[in-house]
mmCIF file of N, CA and C in Angstrom:
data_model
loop_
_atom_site.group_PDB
_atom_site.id
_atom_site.type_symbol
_atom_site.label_atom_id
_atom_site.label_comp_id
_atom_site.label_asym_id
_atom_site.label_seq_id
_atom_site.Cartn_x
_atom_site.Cartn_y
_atom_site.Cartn_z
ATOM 1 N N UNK A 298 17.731 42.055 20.613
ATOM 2 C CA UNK A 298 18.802 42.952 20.288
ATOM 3 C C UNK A 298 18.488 43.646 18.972
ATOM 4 N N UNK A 299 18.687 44.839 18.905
ATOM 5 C CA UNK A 299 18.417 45.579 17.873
ATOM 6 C C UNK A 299 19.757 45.672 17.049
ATOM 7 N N UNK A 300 19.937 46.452 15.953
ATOM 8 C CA UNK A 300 21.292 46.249 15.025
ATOM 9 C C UNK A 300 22.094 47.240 15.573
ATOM 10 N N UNK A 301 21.788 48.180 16.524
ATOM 11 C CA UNK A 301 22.645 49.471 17.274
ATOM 12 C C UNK A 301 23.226 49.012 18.623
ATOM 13 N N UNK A 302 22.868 47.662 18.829
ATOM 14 C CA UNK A 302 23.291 46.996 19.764
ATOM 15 C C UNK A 302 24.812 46.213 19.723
ATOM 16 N N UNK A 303 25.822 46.098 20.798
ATOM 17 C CA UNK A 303 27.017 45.467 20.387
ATOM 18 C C UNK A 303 27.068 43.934 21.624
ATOM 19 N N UNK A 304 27.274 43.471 21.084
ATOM 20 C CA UNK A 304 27.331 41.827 22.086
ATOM 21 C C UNK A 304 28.404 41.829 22.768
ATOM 22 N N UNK A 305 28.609 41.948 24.223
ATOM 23 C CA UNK A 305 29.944 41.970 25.074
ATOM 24 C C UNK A 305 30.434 40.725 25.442
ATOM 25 N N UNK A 306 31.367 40.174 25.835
ATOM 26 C CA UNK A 306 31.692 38.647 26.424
ATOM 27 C C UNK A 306 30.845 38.586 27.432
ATOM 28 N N UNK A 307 30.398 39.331 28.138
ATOM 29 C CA UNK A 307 29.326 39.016 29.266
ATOM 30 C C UNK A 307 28.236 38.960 28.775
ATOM 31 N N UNK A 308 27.725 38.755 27.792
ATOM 32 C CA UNK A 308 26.882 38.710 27.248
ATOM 33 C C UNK A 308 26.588 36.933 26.238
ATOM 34 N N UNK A 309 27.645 37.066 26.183
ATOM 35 C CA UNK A 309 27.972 35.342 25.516
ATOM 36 C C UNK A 309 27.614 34.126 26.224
ATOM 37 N N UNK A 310 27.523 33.171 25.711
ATOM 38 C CA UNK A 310 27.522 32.041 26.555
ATOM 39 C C UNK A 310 28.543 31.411 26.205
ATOM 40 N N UNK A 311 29.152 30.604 28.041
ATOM 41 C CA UNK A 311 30.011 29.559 28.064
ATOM 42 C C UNK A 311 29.846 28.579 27.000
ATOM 43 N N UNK A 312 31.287 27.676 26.943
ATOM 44 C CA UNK A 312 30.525 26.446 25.831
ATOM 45 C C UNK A 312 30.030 25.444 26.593
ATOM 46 N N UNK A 313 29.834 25.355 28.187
ATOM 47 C CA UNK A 313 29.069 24.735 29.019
ATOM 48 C C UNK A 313 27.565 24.717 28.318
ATOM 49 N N UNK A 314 27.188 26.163 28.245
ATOM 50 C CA UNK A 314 25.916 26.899 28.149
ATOM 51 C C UNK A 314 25.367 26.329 26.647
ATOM 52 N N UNK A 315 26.431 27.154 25.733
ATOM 53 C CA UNK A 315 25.982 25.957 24.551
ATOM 54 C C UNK A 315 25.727 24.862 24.377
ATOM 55 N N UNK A 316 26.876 23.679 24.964
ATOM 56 C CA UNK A 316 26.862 22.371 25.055
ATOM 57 C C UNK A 316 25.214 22.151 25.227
ATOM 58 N N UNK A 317 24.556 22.593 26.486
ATOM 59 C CA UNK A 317 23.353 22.329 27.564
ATOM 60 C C UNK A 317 22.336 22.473 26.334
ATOM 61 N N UNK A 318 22.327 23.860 26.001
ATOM 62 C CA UNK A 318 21.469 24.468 25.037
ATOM 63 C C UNK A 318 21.498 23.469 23.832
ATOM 64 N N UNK A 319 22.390 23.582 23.352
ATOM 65 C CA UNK A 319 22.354 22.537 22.346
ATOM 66 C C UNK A 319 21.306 20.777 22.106
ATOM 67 N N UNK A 320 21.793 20.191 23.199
ATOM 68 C CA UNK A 320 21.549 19.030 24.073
ATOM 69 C C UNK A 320 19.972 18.989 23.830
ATOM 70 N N UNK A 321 19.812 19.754 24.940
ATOM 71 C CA UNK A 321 18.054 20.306 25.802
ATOM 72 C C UNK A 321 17.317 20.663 24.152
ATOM 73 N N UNK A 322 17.570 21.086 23.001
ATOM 74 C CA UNK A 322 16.784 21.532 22.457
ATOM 75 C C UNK A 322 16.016 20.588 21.385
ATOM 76 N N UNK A 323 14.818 20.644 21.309
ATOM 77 C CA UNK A 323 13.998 20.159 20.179
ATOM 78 C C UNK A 323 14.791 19.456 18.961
ATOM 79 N N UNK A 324 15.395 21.057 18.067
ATOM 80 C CA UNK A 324 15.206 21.273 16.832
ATOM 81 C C UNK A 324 17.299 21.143 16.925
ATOM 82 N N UNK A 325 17.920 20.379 17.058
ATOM 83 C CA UNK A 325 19.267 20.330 17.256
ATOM 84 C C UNK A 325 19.480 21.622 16.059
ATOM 85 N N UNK A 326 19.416 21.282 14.573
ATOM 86 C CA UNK A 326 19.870 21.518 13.824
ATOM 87 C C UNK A 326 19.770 23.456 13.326
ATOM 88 N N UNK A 327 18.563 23.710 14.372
ATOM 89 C CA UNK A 327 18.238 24.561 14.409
ATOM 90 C C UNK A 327 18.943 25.689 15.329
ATOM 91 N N UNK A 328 18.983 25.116 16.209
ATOM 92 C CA UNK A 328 19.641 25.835 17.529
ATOM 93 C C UNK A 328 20.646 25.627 17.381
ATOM 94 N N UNK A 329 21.785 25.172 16.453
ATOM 95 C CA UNK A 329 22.894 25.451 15.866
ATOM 96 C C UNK A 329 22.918 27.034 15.551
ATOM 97 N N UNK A 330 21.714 27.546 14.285
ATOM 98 C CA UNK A 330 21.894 28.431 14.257
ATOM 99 C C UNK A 330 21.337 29.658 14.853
ATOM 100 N N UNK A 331 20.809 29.237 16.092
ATOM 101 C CA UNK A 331 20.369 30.528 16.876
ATOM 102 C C UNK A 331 21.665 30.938 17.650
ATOM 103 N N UNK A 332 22.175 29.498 18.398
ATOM 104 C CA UNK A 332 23.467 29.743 19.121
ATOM 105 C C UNK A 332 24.555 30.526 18.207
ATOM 106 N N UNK A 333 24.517 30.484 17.137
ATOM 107 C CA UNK A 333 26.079 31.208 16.290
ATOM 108 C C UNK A 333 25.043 32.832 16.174
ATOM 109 N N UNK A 334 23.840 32.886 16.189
ATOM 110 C CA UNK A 334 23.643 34.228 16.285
ATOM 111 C C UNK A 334 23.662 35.186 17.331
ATOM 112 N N UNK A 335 23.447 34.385 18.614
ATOM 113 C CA UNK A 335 23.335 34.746 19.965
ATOM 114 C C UNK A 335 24.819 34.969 20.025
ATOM 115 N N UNK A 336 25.724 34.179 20.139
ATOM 116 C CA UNK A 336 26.745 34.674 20.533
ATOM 117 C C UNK A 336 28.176 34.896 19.515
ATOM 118 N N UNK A 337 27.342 35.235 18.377
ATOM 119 C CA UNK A 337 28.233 36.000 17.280
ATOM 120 C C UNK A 337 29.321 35.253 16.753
ATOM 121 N N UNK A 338 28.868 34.432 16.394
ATOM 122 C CA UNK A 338 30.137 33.391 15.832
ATOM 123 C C UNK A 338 29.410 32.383 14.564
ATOM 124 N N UNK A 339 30.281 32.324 13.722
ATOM 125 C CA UNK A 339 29.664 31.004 12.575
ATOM 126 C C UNK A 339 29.282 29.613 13.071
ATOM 127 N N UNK A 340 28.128 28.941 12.457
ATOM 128 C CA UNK A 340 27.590 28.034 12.539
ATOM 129 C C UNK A 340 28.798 26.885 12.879
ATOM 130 N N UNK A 341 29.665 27.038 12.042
ATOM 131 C CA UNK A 341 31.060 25.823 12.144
ATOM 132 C C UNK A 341 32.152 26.503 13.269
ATOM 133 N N UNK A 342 31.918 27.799 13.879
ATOM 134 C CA UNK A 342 32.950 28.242 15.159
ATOM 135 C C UNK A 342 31.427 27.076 16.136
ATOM 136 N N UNK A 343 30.399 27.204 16.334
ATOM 137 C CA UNK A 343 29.473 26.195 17.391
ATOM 138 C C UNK A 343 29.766 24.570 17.202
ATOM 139 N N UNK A 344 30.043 24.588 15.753
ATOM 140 C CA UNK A 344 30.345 23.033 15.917
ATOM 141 C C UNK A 344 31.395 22.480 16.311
ATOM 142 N N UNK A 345 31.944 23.429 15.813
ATOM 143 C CA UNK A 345 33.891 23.051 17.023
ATOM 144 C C UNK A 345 34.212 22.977 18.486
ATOM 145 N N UNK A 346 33.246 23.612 18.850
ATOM 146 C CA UNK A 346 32.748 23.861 20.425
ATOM 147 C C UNK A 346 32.193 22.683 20.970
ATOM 148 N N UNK A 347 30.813 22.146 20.062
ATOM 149 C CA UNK A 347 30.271 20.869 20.187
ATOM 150 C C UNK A 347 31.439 19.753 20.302
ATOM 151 N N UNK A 348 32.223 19.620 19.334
ATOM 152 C CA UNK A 348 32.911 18.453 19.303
ATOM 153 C C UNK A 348 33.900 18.920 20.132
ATOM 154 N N UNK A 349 34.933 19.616 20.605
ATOM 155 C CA UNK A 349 35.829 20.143 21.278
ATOM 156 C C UNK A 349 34.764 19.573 22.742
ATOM 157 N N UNK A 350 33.901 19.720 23.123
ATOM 158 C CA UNK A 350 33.543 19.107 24.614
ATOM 159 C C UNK A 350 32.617 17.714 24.313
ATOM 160 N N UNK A 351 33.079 17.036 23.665
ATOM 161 C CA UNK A 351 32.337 15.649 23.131
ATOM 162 C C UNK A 351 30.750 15.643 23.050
ATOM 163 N N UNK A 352 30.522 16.640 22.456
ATOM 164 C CA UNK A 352 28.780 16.832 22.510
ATOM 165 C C UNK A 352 28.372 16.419 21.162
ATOM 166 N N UNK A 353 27.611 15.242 21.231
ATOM 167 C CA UNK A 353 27.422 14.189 19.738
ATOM 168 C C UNK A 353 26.621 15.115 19.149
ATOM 169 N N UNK A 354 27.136 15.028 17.630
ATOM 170 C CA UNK A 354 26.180 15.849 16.594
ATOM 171 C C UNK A 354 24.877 14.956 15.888
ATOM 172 N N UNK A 355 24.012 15.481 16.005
ATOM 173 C CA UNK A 355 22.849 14.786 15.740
ATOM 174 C C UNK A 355 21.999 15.761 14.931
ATOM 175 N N UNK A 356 20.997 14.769 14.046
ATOM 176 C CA UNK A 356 20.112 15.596 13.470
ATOM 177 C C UNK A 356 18.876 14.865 14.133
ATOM 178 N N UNK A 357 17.762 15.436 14.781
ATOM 179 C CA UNK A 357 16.746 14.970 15.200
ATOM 180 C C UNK A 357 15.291 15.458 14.645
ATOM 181 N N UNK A 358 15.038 14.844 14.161
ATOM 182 C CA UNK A 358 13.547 15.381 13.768
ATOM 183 C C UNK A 358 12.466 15.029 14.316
ATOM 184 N N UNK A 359 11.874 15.742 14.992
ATOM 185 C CA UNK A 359 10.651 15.421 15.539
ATOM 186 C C UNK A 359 9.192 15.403 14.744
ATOM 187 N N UNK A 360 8.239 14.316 14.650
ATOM 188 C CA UNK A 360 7.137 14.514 13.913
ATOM 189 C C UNK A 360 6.105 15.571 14.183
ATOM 190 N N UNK A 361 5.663 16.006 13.308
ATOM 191 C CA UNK A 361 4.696 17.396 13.298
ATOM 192 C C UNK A 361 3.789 16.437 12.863
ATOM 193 N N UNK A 362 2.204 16.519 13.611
ATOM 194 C CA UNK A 362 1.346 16.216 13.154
ATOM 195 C C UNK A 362 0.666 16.308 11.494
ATOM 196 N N UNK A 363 0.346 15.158 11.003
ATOM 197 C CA UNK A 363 0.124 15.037 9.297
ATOM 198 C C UNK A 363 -1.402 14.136 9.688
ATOM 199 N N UNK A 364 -1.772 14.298 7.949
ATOM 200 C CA UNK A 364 -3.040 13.892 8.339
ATOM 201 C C UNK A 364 -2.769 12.333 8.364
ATOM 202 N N UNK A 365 -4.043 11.976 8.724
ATOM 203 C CA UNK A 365 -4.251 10.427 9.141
ATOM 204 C C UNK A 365 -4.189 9.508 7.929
ATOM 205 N N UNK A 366 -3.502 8.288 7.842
ATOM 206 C CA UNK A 366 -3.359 7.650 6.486
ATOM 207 C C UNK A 366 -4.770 7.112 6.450
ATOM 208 N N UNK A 367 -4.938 6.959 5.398
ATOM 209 C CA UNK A 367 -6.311 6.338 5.027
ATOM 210 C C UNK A 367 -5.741 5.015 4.205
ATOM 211 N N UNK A 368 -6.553 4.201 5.135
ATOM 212 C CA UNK A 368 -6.266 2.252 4.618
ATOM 213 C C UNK A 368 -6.661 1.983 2.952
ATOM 214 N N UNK A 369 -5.639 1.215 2.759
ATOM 215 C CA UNK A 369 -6.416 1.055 0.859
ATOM 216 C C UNK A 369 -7.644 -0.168 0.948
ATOM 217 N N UNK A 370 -8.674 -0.076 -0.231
ATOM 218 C CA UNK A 370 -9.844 -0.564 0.312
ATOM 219 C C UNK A 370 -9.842 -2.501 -0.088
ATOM 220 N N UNK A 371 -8.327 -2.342 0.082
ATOM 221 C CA UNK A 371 -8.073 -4.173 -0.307
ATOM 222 C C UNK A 371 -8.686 -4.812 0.916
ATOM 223 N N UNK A 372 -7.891 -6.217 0.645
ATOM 224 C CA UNK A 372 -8.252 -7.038 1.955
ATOM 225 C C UNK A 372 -7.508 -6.621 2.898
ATOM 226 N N UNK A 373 -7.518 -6.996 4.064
ATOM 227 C CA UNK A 373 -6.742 -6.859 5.117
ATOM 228 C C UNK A 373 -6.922 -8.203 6.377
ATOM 229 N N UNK A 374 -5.635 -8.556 6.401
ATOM 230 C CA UNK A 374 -4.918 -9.742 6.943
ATOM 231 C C UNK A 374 -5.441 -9.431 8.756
ATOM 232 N N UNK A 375 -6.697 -10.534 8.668
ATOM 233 C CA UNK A 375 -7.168 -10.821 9.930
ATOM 234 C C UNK A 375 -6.239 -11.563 10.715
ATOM 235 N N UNK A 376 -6.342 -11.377 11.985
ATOM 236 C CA UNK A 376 -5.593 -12.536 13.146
ATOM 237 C C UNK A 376 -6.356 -13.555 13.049
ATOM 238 N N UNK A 377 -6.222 -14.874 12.728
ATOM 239 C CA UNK A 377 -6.872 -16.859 12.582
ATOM 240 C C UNK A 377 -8.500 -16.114 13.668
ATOM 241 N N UNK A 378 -7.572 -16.054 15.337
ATOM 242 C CA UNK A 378 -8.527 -16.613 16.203
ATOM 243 C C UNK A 378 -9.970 -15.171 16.239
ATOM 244 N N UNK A 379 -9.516 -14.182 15.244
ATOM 245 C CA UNK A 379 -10.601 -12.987 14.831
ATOM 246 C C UNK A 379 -11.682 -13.964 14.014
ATOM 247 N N UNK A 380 -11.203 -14.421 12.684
ATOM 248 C CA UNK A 380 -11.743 -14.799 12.076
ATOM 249 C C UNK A 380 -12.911 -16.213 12.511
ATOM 250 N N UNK A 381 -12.088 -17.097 13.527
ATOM 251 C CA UNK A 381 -12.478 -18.211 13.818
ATOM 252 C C UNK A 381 -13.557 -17.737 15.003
ATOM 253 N N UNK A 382 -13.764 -16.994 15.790
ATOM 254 C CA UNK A 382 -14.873 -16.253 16.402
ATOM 255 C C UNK A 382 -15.985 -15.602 16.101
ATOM 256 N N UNK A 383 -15.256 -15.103 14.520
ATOM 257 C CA UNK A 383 -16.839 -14.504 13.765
ATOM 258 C C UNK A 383 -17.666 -15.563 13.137
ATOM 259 N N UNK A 384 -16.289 -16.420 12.658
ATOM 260 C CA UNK A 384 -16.906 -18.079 12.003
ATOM 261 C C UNK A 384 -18.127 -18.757 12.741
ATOM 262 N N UNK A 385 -17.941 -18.711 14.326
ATOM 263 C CA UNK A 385 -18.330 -19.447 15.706
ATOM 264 C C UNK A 385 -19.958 -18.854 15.467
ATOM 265 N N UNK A 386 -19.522 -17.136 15.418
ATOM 266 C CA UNK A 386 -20.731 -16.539 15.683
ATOM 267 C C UNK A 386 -21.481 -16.771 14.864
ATOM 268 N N UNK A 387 -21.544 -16.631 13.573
ATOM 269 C CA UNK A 387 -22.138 -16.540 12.624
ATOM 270 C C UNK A 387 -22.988 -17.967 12.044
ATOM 271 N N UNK A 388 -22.422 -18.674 13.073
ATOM 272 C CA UNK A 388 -23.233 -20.289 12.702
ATOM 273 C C UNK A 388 -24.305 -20.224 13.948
ATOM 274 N N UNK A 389 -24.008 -19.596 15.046
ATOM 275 C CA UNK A 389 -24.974 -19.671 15.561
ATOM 276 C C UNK A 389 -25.911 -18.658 15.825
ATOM 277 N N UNK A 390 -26.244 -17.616 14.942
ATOM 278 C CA UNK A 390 -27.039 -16.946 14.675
ATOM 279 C C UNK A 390 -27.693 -17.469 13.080
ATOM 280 N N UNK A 391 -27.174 -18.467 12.160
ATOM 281 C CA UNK A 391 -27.736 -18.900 11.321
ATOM 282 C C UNK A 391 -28.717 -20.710 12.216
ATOM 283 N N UNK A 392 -28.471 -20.844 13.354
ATOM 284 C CA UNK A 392 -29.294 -21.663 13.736
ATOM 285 C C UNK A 392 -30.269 -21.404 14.834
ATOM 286 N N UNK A 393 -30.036 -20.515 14.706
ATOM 287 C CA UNK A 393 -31.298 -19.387 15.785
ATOM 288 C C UNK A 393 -32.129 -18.814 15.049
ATOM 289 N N UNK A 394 -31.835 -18.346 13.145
ATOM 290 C CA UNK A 394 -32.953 -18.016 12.537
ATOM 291 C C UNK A 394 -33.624 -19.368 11.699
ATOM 292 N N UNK A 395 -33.073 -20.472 12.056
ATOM 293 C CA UNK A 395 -34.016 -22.062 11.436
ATOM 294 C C UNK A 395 -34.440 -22.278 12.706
ATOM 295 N N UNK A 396 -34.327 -22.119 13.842
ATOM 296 C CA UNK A 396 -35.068 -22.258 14.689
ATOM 297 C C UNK A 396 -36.314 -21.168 15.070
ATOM 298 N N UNK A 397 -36.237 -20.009 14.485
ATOM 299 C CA UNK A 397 -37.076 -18.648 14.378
ATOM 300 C C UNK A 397 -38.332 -19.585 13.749
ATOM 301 N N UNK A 398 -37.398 -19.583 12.277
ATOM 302 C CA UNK A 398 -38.263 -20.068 10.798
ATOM 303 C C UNK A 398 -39.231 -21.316 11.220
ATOM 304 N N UNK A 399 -38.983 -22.113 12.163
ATOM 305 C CA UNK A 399 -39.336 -23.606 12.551
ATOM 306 C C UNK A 399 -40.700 -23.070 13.054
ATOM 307 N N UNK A 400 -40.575 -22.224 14.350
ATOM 308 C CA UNK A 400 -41.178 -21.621 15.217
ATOM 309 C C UNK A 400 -42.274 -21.174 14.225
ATOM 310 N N UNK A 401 -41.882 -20.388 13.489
ATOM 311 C CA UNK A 401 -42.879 -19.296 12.934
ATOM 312 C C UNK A 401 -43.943 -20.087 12.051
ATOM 313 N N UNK A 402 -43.294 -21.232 11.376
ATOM 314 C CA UNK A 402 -44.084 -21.996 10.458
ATOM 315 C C UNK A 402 -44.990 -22.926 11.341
ATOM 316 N N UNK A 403 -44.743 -23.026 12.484
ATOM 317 C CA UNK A 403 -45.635 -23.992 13.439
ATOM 318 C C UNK A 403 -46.556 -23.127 13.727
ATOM 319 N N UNK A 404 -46.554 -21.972 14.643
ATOM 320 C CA UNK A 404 -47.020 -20.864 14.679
ATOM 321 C C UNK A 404 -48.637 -20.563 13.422
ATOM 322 N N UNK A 405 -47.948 -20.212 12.225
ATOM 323 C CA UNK A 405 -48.796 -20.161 11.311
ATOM 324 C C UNK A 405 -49.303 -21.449 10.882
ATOM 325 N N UNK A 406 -49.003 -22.580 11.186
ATOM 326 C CA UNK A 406 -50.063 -23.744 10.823
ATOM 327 C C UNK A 406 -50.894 -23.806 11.960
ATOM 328 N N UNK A 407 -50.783 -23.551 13.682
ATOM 329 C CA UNK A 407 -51.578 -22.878 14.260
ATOM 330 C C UNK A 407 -52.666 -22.029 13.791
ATOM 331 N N UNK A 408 -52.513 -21.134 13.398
ATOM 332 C CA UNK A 408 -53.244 -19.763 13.418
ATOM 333 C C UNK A 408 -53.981 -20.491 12.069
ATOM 334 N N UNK A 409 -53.545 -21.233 10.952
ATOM 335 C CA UNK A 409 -54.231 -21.384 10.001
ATOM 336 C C UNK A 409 -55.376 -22.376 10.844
ATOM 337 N N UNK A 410 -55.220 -23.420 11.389
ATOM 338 C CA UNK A 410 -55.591 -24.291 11.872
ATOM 339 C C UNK A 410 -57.181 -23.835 12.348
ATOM 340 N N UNK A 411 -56.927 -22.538 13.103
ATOM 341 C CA UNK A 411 -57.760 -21.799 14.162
ATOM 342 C C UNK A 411 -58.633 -21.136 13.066
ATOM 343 N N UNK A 412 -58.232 -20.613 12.298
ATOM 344 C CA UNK A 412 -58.907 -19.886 11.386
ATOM 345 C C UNK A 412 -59.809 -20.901 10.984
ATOM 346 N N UNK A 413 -59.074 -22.051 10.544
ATOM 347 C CA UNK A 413 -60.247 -22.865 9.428
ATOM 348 C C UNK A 413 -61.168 -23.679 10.582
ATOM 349 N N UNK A 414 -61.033 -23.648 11.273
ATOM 350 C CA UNK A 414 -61.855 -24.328 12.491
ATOM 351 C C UNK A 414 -63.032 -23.278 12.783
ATOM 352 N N UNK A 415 -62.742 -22.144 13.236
ATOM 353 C CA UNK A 415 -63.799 -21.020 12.965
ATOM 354 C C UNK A 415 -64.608 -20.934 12.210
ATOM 355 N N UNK A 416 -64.168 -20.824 10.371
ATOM 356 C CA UNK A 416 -64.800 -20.668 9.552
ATOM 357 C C UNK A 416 -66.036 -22.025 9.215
ATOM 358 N N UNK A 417 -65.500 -23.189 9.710
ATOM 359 C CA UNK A 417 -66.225 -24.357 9.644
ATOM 360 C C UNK A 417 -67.729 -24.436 10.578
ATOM 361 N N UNK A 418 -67.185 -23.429 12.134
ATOM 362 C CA UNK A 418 -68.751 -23.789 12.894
ATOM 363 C C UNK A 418 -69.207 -22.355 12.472
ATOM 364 N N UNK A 419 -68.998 -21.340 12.157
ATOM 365 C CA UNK A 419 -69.891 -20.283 11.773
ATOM 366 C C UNK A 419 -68.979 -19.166 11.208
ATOM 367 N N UNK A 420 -68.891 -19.757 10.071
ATOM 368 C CA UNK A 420 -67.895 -18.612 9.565
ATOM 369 C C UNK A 420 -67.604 -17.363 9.880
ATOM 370 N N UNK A 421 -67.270 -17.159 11.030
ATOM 371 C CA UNK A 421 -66.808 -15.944 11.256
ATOM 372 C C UNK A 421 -65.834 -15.548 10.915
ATOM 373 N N UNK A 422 -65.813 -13.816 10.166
ATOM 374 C CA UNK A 422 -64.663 -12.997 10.044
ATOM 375 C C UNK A 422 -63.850 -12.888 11.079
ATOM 376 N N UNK A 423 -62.203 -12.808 10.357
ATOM 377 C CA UNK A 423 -61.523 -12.467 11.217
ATOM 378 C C UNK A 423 -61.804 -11.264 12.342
ATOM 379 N N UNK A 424 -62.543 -9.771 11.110
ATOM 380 C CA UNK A 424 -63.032 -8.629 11.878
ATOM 381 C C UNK A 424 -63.784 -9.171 13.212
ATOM 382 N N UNK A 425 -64.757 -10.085 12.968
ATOM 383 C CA UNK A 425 -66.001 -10.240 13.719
ATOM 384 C C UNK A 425 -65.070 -10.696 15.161
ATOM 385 N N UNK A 426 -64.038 -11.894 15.175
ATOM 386 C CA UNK A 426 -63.252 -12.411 15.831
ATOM 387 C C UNK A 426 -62.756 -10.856 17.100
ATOM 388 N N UNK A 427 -61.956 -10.197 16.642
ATOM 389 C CA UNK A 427 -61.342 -8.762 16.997
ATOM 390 C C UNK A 427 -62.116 -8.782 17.694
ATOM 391 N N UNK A 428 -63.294 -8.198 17.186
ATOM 392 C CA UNK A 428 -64.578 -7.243 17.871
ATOM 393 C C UNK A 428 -65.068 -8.088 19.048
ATOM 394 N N UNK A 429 -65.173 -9.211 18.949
ATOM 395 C CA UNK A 429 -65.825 -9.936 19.951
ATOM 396 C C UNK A 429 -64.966 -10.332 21.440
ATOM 397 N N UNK A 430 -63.353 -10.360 21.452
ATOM 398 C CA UNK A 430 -62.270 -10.291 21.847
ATOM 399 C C UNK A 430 -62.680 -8.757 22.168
ATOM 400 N N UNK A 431 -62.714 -7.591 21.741
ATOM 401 C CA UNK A 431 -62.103 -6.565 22.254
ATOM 402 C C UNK A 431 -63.611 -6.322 23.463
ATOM 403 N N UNK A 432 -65.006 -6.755 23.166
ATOM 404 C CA UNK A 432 -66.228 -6.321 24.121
ATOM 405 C C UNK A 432 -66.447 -7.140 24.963
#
C-alpha cells in the first residue's frame, strides 16, 4: 500500500484472522505490530482483540544462530566408566611395549651372538655378509 492509498473494512481482517495470524507467527511480538498496521489500528486496539477472544499473550523468542561456544581450557569432568576404559587400555599397550622391548633385546643378543660367531671363524664384514647373501 502506498500513502495515496485508503484501507476499507473489506480490506481488514476479522479478529478470527488476527487471532490465527497472531498464533501462527514466529516473531509474536512483532506481528503485533504489523497487524495494527495492516489493519489501521494501535498496537493496544490488537491487544484487546487478543485478549477479548482468549488468545494468550506471549513473548517468544526464537534463537538466531550465534557462534559456537568455545570450552575453557580447564579440566573437564569425565564419565568413571570413560576414564576406567582408557585406564584398561593404556595398561595394555604399556605391556605390549615390555613385551616389544623383551623381544627386541633377545633379538639383538641374537644378532650379536651371530655377528661374534662370524667374526671368530673368518672375520667377516658385515658388508662382505650382504654381498654374499645378495649373489
Amino acid at each position: 500500500m502506498n500513502a495515496d492509498s485508503v484501507v476499507t473494512d473489506a480490506d481488514k481482517m476479522s479478529n478470527f484472522e488476527i487471532c490465527k495470524s497472531y498464533r501462527e507467527s514466529k516473531n509474536p511480538s512483532a506481528q503485533v505490530k504489523i497487524l495494527a498496521q495492516m489493519n489501521c489500528k494501535t498496537t493496544a486496539e490488537i491487544f484487546e482483540i487478543l485478549k477479548a477472544n482468549n488468545e494468550p499473550i506471549r513473548k517468544r523468542q526464537y534463537k538466531t544462530k550465534t557462534a559456537k561456544k568455545v570450552k575453557p581450557k580447564g579440566k573437564e569432568k569425565v564419565p568413571a566408566f570413560l576414564v576406567s576404559i582408557a585406564v584398561d587400555e593404556r595398561r595394555k599397550i604399556e605391556a605390549e611395549i615390555e613385551a616389544k622391548q623383551m623381544e627386541l633385546t633377545a633379538l639383538k643378543q641374537q644378532y650379536d651372538d651371530i655377528s661374534e660367531w662370524l667374526e671368530s671363524i673368518g672375520e667377516v664384514a658385515e658388508d662382505d655378509v650382504i654381498r654374499g647373501a645378495e649373489g
